[in-house]
Amino acid sequence: WGKCLEHSYSVMATVALSPQLVESLRELDKHRKDLEKTMRKIKKYHSTLESANRSGDISAKERAWAKLRSLYSEAITSSEAEEIVALSCLDGIEGLLEETTQGKEAALKKRKKAETPVVAPVPEILPQGQQVVCRDENEWILGRVKTYIPKKSEYRVMDEDPDSAGKILTAPATHVLPLTSPQDLPKGTKVLALWPDSTCFYQAEVVAFAKTGRGQKPGNYLLHFDDDMHEGRPNKRYVDMRFVILRPTVT
């Protein structure tokens, strides 16, 4: 991500950066320095481990291994945080470059596209066995269609949560949505997305669509879930695009 910082300096020479982007660049620089510090510690404890192996000091060897496990875990966490911040910085820099190279008219057109309200389409009848997002009381959950009741315009949906023991829900058609997300939703689009490692959907906002390249994960959206904060900063999480849909009008 050093290239991201170098790129930002060249942009700053011609364009005034937003306060948010400047703060993100500072945060990225801090993550980079923290990771470098952790890597120096890892190198130090590898040397300690080698010395313990040569001397046969079992106690020193165990202490070195314990410290290395902790440091590697710390390095992974720091690296993941650095990746998220770097992606945000790159998105901001590319936005600035686009505005300066294509002009205000192109930038305005892009913003209008992002701000255009969209409504998730709901087909008349969803087939049996299709995975859906179903409204269960005050939350949206991952389910699978069991049957449709035409007279009542209702679905019977099986809860996909392994702990629900195959619970069957009855919901009106307006509360059962197909998992049909268009690719490459623009930044700022309001969506409903599956919380990682769960079967519950929550409101979120698109930060970026992870295309191939720059270490991103293809087929995933980078999202900020509503109220998902850490130390006053918004958390950003990867979610498989199959489980991201346009935010419905039914809330």
Coordinates of C-alpha atoms in Angstrom, one line a residue:
W1 CA 0.0 0.0 0.0
G2 CA 3.0 2.3 -0.1
K3 CA 2.1 3.0 -3.8
C4 CA -1.3 4.2 -2.5
L5 CA 0.5 6.8 -0.4
E6 CA 2.8 7.8 -3.2
H7 CA -0.1 8.1 -5.6
S8 CA -2.0 10.3 -3.1
Y9 CA 1.0 12.8 -2.9
S10 CA 0.9 13.2 -6.7
V11 CA -2.8 13.9 -6.5
M12 CA -2.4 16.4 -3.7
A13 CA -0.1 18.4 -5.9
T14 CA -2.9 19.2 -8.3
V15 CA -6.2 18.6 -6.3
A16 CA -7.4 19.6 -2.8
L17 CA -8.1 16.4 -0.9
S18 CA -11.2 16.1 1.3
P19 CA -10.7 16.1 5.1
Q20 CA -12.1 12.5 5.1
L21 CA -9.5 11.3 2.6
V22 CA -6.7 13.1 4.4
E23 CA -7.7 11.4 7.6
S24 CA -7.9 8.0 5.8
L25 CA -4.4 8.5 4.4
R26 CA -3.1 9.3 7.9
E27 CA -4.8 6.1 9.2
L28 CA -3.2 4.1 6.4
D29 CA 0.2 5.4 7.2
K30 CA -0.3 4.5 10.9
H31 CA -1.4 0.9 10.0
R32 CA 1.7 0.6 7.8
K33 CA 4.1 1.7 10.5
D34 CA 2.4 -0.5 13.1
L35 CA 2.7 -3.5 10.8
E36 CA 6.4 -2.7 10.2
K37 CA 7.0 -2.5 13.9
T38 CA 5.2 -5.9 14.4
M39 CA 7.3 -7.5 11.7
R40 CA 10.5 -6.3 13.3
K41 CA 9.4 -7.9 16.6
I42 CA 8.6 -11.2 14.7
K43 CA 12.1 -11.2 13.3
K44 CA 13.6 -10.6 16.7
Y45 CA 11.6 -13.5 18.3
H46 CA 12.6 -15.8 15.4
S47 CA 16.2 -15.1 16.3
T48 CA 15.4 -15.8 20.0
L49 CA 13.7 -19.1 19.0
E50 CA 16.8 -20.2 17.0
S51 CA 19.0 -19.4 19.9
A52 CA 16.8 -21.4 22.3
N53 CA 16.8 -24.4 19.8
R54 CA 20.6 -24.3 19.7
S55 CA 21.0 -24.1 23.5
G56 CA 18.2 -26.6 24.3
D57 CA 16.4 -24.1 26.6
I58 CA 12.9 -25.5 26.5
S59 CA 11.4 -22.7 28.6
A60 CA 12.8 -20.0 26.4
K61 CA 11.6 -21.9 23.3
E62 CA 8.1 -22.1 24.7
R63 CA 8.1 -18.3 25.5
A64 CA 9.3 -17.5 22.0
W65 CA 6.6 -19.6 20.4
A66 CA 3.9 -18.1 22.5
K67 CA 5.1 -14.6 21.6
L68 CA 5.4 -15.4 17.9
R69 CA 1.8 -16.8 17.8
S70 CA 0.6 -13.5 19.4
L71 CA 2.6 -11.4 17.0
Y72 CA 1.5 -13.2 13.9
S73 CA -2.2 -12.8 15.0
E74 CA -1.5 -9.1 15.5
A75 CA 0.1 -8.8 12.1
I76 CA -2.8 -10.5 10.3
T77 CA -5.3 -8.2 12.1
S78 CA -3.3 -5.1 11.2
S79 CA -2.8 -6.2 7.6
E80 CA -6.6 -6.7 7.1
A81 CA -7.3 -3.3 8.7
E82 CA -4.7 -1.7 6.4
E83 CA -6.3 -3.3 3.3
I84 CA -9.8 -1.9 4.2
V85 CA -8.4 1.6 4.7
A86 CA -6.3 1.4 1.6
L87 CA -9.3 0.4 -0.6
S88 CA -11.2 3.4 0.8
C89 CA -8.2 5.7 0.0
L90 CA -7.9 4.3 -3.6
D91 CA -11.6 4.8 -4.1
G92 CA -11.4 8.4 -3.0
I93 CA -8.3 9.1 -5.1
E94 CA -9.8 7.6 -8.2
G95 CA -12.9 9.7 -7.6
L96 CA -10.8 12.9 -7.5
L97 CA -8.9 12.0 -10.6
E98 CA -12.1 11.2 -12.5
E99 CA -13.5 14.6 -11.6
T100 CA -10.4 16.4 -12.8
T101 CA -9.9 14.5 -16.0
Q102 CA -13.5 14.1 -17.1
G103 CA -14.8 17.4 -15.8
K104 CA -17.7 18.5 -13.5
E105 CA -20.3 17.3 -15.9
A106 CA -19.1 13.6 -15.8
A107 CA -18.8 13.7 -12.0
L108 CA -22.3 15.2 -11.7
K109 CA -23.7 12.4 -13.9
K110 CA -22.0 9.7 -11.7
R111 CA -23.4 11.3 -8.5
K112 CA -26.9 11.4 -10.0
K113 CA -26.6 7.7 -10.9
A114 CA -25.6 6.9 -7.3
E115 CA -28.4 9.0 -5.8
T116 CA -31.1 7.6 -8.1
P117 CA -33.6 5.7 -5.9
V118 CA -34.0 2.1 -6.9
V119 CA -36.6 -0.4 -5.8
A120 CA -35.9 -4.1 -5.5
P121 CA -38.1 -6.0 -8.0
V122 CA -40.4 -8.7 -6.6
P123 CA -41.5 -11.4 -9.0
E124 CA -45.1 -12.7 -8.8
I125 CA -44.3 -16.3 -7.8
L126 CA -40.9 -17.5 -6.5
P127 CA -40.3 -21.2 -7.2
Q128 CA -40.1 -23.9 -4.5
G129 CA -36.5 -24.3 -3.2
Q130 CA -35.3 -20.8 -4.1
Q131 CA -33.2 -19.0 -1.5
V132 CA -34.8 -15.8 -0.4
V133 CA -34.6 -13.0 2.2
C134 CA -37.6 -13.2 4.4
R135 CA -39.1 -10.8 6.9
D136 CA -39.4 -12.4 10.3
E137 CA -41.0 -10.0 12.8
N138 CA -38.4 -7.3 13.2
E139 CA -35.6 -8.8 11.2
W140 CA -34.7 -10.1 7.7
I141 CA -33.4 -13.7 7.6
L142 CA -32.0 -16.1 5.0
G143 CA -34.7 -18.7 4.0
R144 CA -35.8 -21.1 1.3
V145 CA -39.2 -21.2 -0.3
K146 CA -41.3 -24.2 0.6
T147 CA -44.6 -23.3 -1.0
Y148 CA -46.7 -20.3 -2.2
I149 CA -50.4 -19.8 -1.2
P150 CA -52.1 -17.9 -4.1
K151 CA -55.4 -17.1 -2.3
K152 CA -53.6 -15.4 0.6
S153 CA -50.6 -14.1 -1.5
E154 CA -48.3 -15.7 1.2
Y155 CA -45.2 -17.8 1.2
R156 CA -44.2 -20.6 3.6
V157 CA -40.4 -20.2 4.0
M158 CA -38.0 -22.5 5.9
D159 CA -35.5 -20.6 8.1
E160 CA -31.9 -21.5 6.9
D161 CA -30.4 -21.0 10.3
P162 CA -29.0 -24.4 11.3
D163 CA -30.1 -23.7 14.9
S164 CA -33.7 -23.1 13.9
A165 CA -34.4 -26.9 13.4
G166 CA -36.1 -26.2 10.0
K167 CA -38.5 -23.6 11.4
I168 CA -41.3 -22.7 8.9
L169 CA -42.3 -19.1 8.6
T170 CA -45.5 -17.7 6.9
A171 CA -45.0 -14.3 5.3
P172 CA -46.8 -12.0 2.8
A173 CA -45.3 -11.9 -0.7
T174 CA -44.0 -8.4 -0.1
H175 CA -41.9 -9.7 2.8
V176 CA -40.2 -12.4 0.7
L177 CA -37.4 -11.1 -1.6
P178 CA -35.3 -13.1 -4.2
L179 CA -31.5 -13.0 -3.9
T180 CA -31.0 -11.1 -7.2
S181 CA -28.3 -8.5 -6.8
P182 CA -27.0 -6.6 -9.8
Q183 CA -23.2 -6.5 -10.2
D184 CA -21.2 -3.4 -9.6
L185 CA -23.7 -1.3 -7.6
P186 CA -22.2 2.2 -7.3
K187 CA -20.7 3.5 -4.1
G188 CA -23.3 4.8 -1.7
T189 CA -26.1 2.5 -2.8
K190 CA -28.4 1.5 0.1
V191 CA -28.6 -2.3 0.4
L192 CA -29.7 -5.2 2.6
A193 CA -26.8 -7.6 3.2
L194 CA -26.0 -10.8 5.0
W195 CA -24.0 -10.2 8.2
P196 CA -20.8 -12.3 7.9
D197 CA -21.1 -15.8 9.4
S198 CA -24.8 -15.5 10.1
T199 CA -28.2 -15.9 8.5
C200 CA -29.5 -12.4 9.3
F201 CA -29.6 -9.5 6.9
Y202 CA -29.1 -5.9 7.9
Q203 CA -29.1 -2.5 6.3
A204 CA -25.8 -1.4 4.8
E205 CA -24.2 0.9 2.2
V206 CA -21.9 0.0 -0.7
V207 CA -18.3 1.2 -0.2
A208 CA -16.9 -0.6 -3.3
F209 CA -17.4 -3.6 -5.6
A210 CA -14.4 -5.8 -5.2
K211 CA -13.2 -6.5 -8.8
T212 CA -10.2 -8.6 -9.6
G213 CA -6.9 -6.8 -8.9
R214 CA -5.2 -4.8 -6.1
G215 CA -5.6 -7.6 -3.7
Q216 CA -9.4 -7.4 -3.7
K217 CA -11.7 -10.4 -3.4
P218 CA -13.6 -11.0 -6.7
G219 CA -17.4 -11.5 -6.3
N220 CA -17.6 -9.5 -3.0
Y221 CA -18.9 -6.1 -2.0
L222 CA -17.1 -4.0 0.6
L223 CA -19.9 -2.7 2.8
H224 CA -20.5 -0.5 5.8
F225 CA -23.4 -1.8 7.9
D226 CA -25.5 0.8 9.6
D227 CA -24.3 1.5 13.2
D228 CA -21.3 -0.8 12.7
M229 CA -18.5 1.3 14.3
H230 CA -15.2 0.7 16.0
E231 CA -13.6 3.4 18.2
G232 CA -15.7 6.0 16.4
R233 CA -14.8 4.9 12.9
P234 CA -17.1 2.9 10.5
N235 CA -16.2 -0.7 10.1
K236 CA -16.1 -2.1 6.5
R237 CA -16.8 -5.8 5.8
Y238 CA -16.6 -8.0 2.7
V239 CA -19.9 -9.8 1.8
D240 CA -20.5 -12.2 -1.0
M241 CA -22.4 -10.4 -3.8
R242 CA -25.0 -13.3 -3.9
F243 CA -26.2 -12.1 -0.5
V244 CA -26.5 -8.4 -1.2
I245 CA -29.8 -7.0 -2.5
L246 CA -31.1 -3.5 -3.1
R247 CA -32.7 -2.2 0.1
P248 CA -36.5 -2.9 -0.1
T249 CA -39.1 -0.3 0.5
V250 CA -40.6 -2.5 3.2
T251 CA -38.5 -1.9 6.4

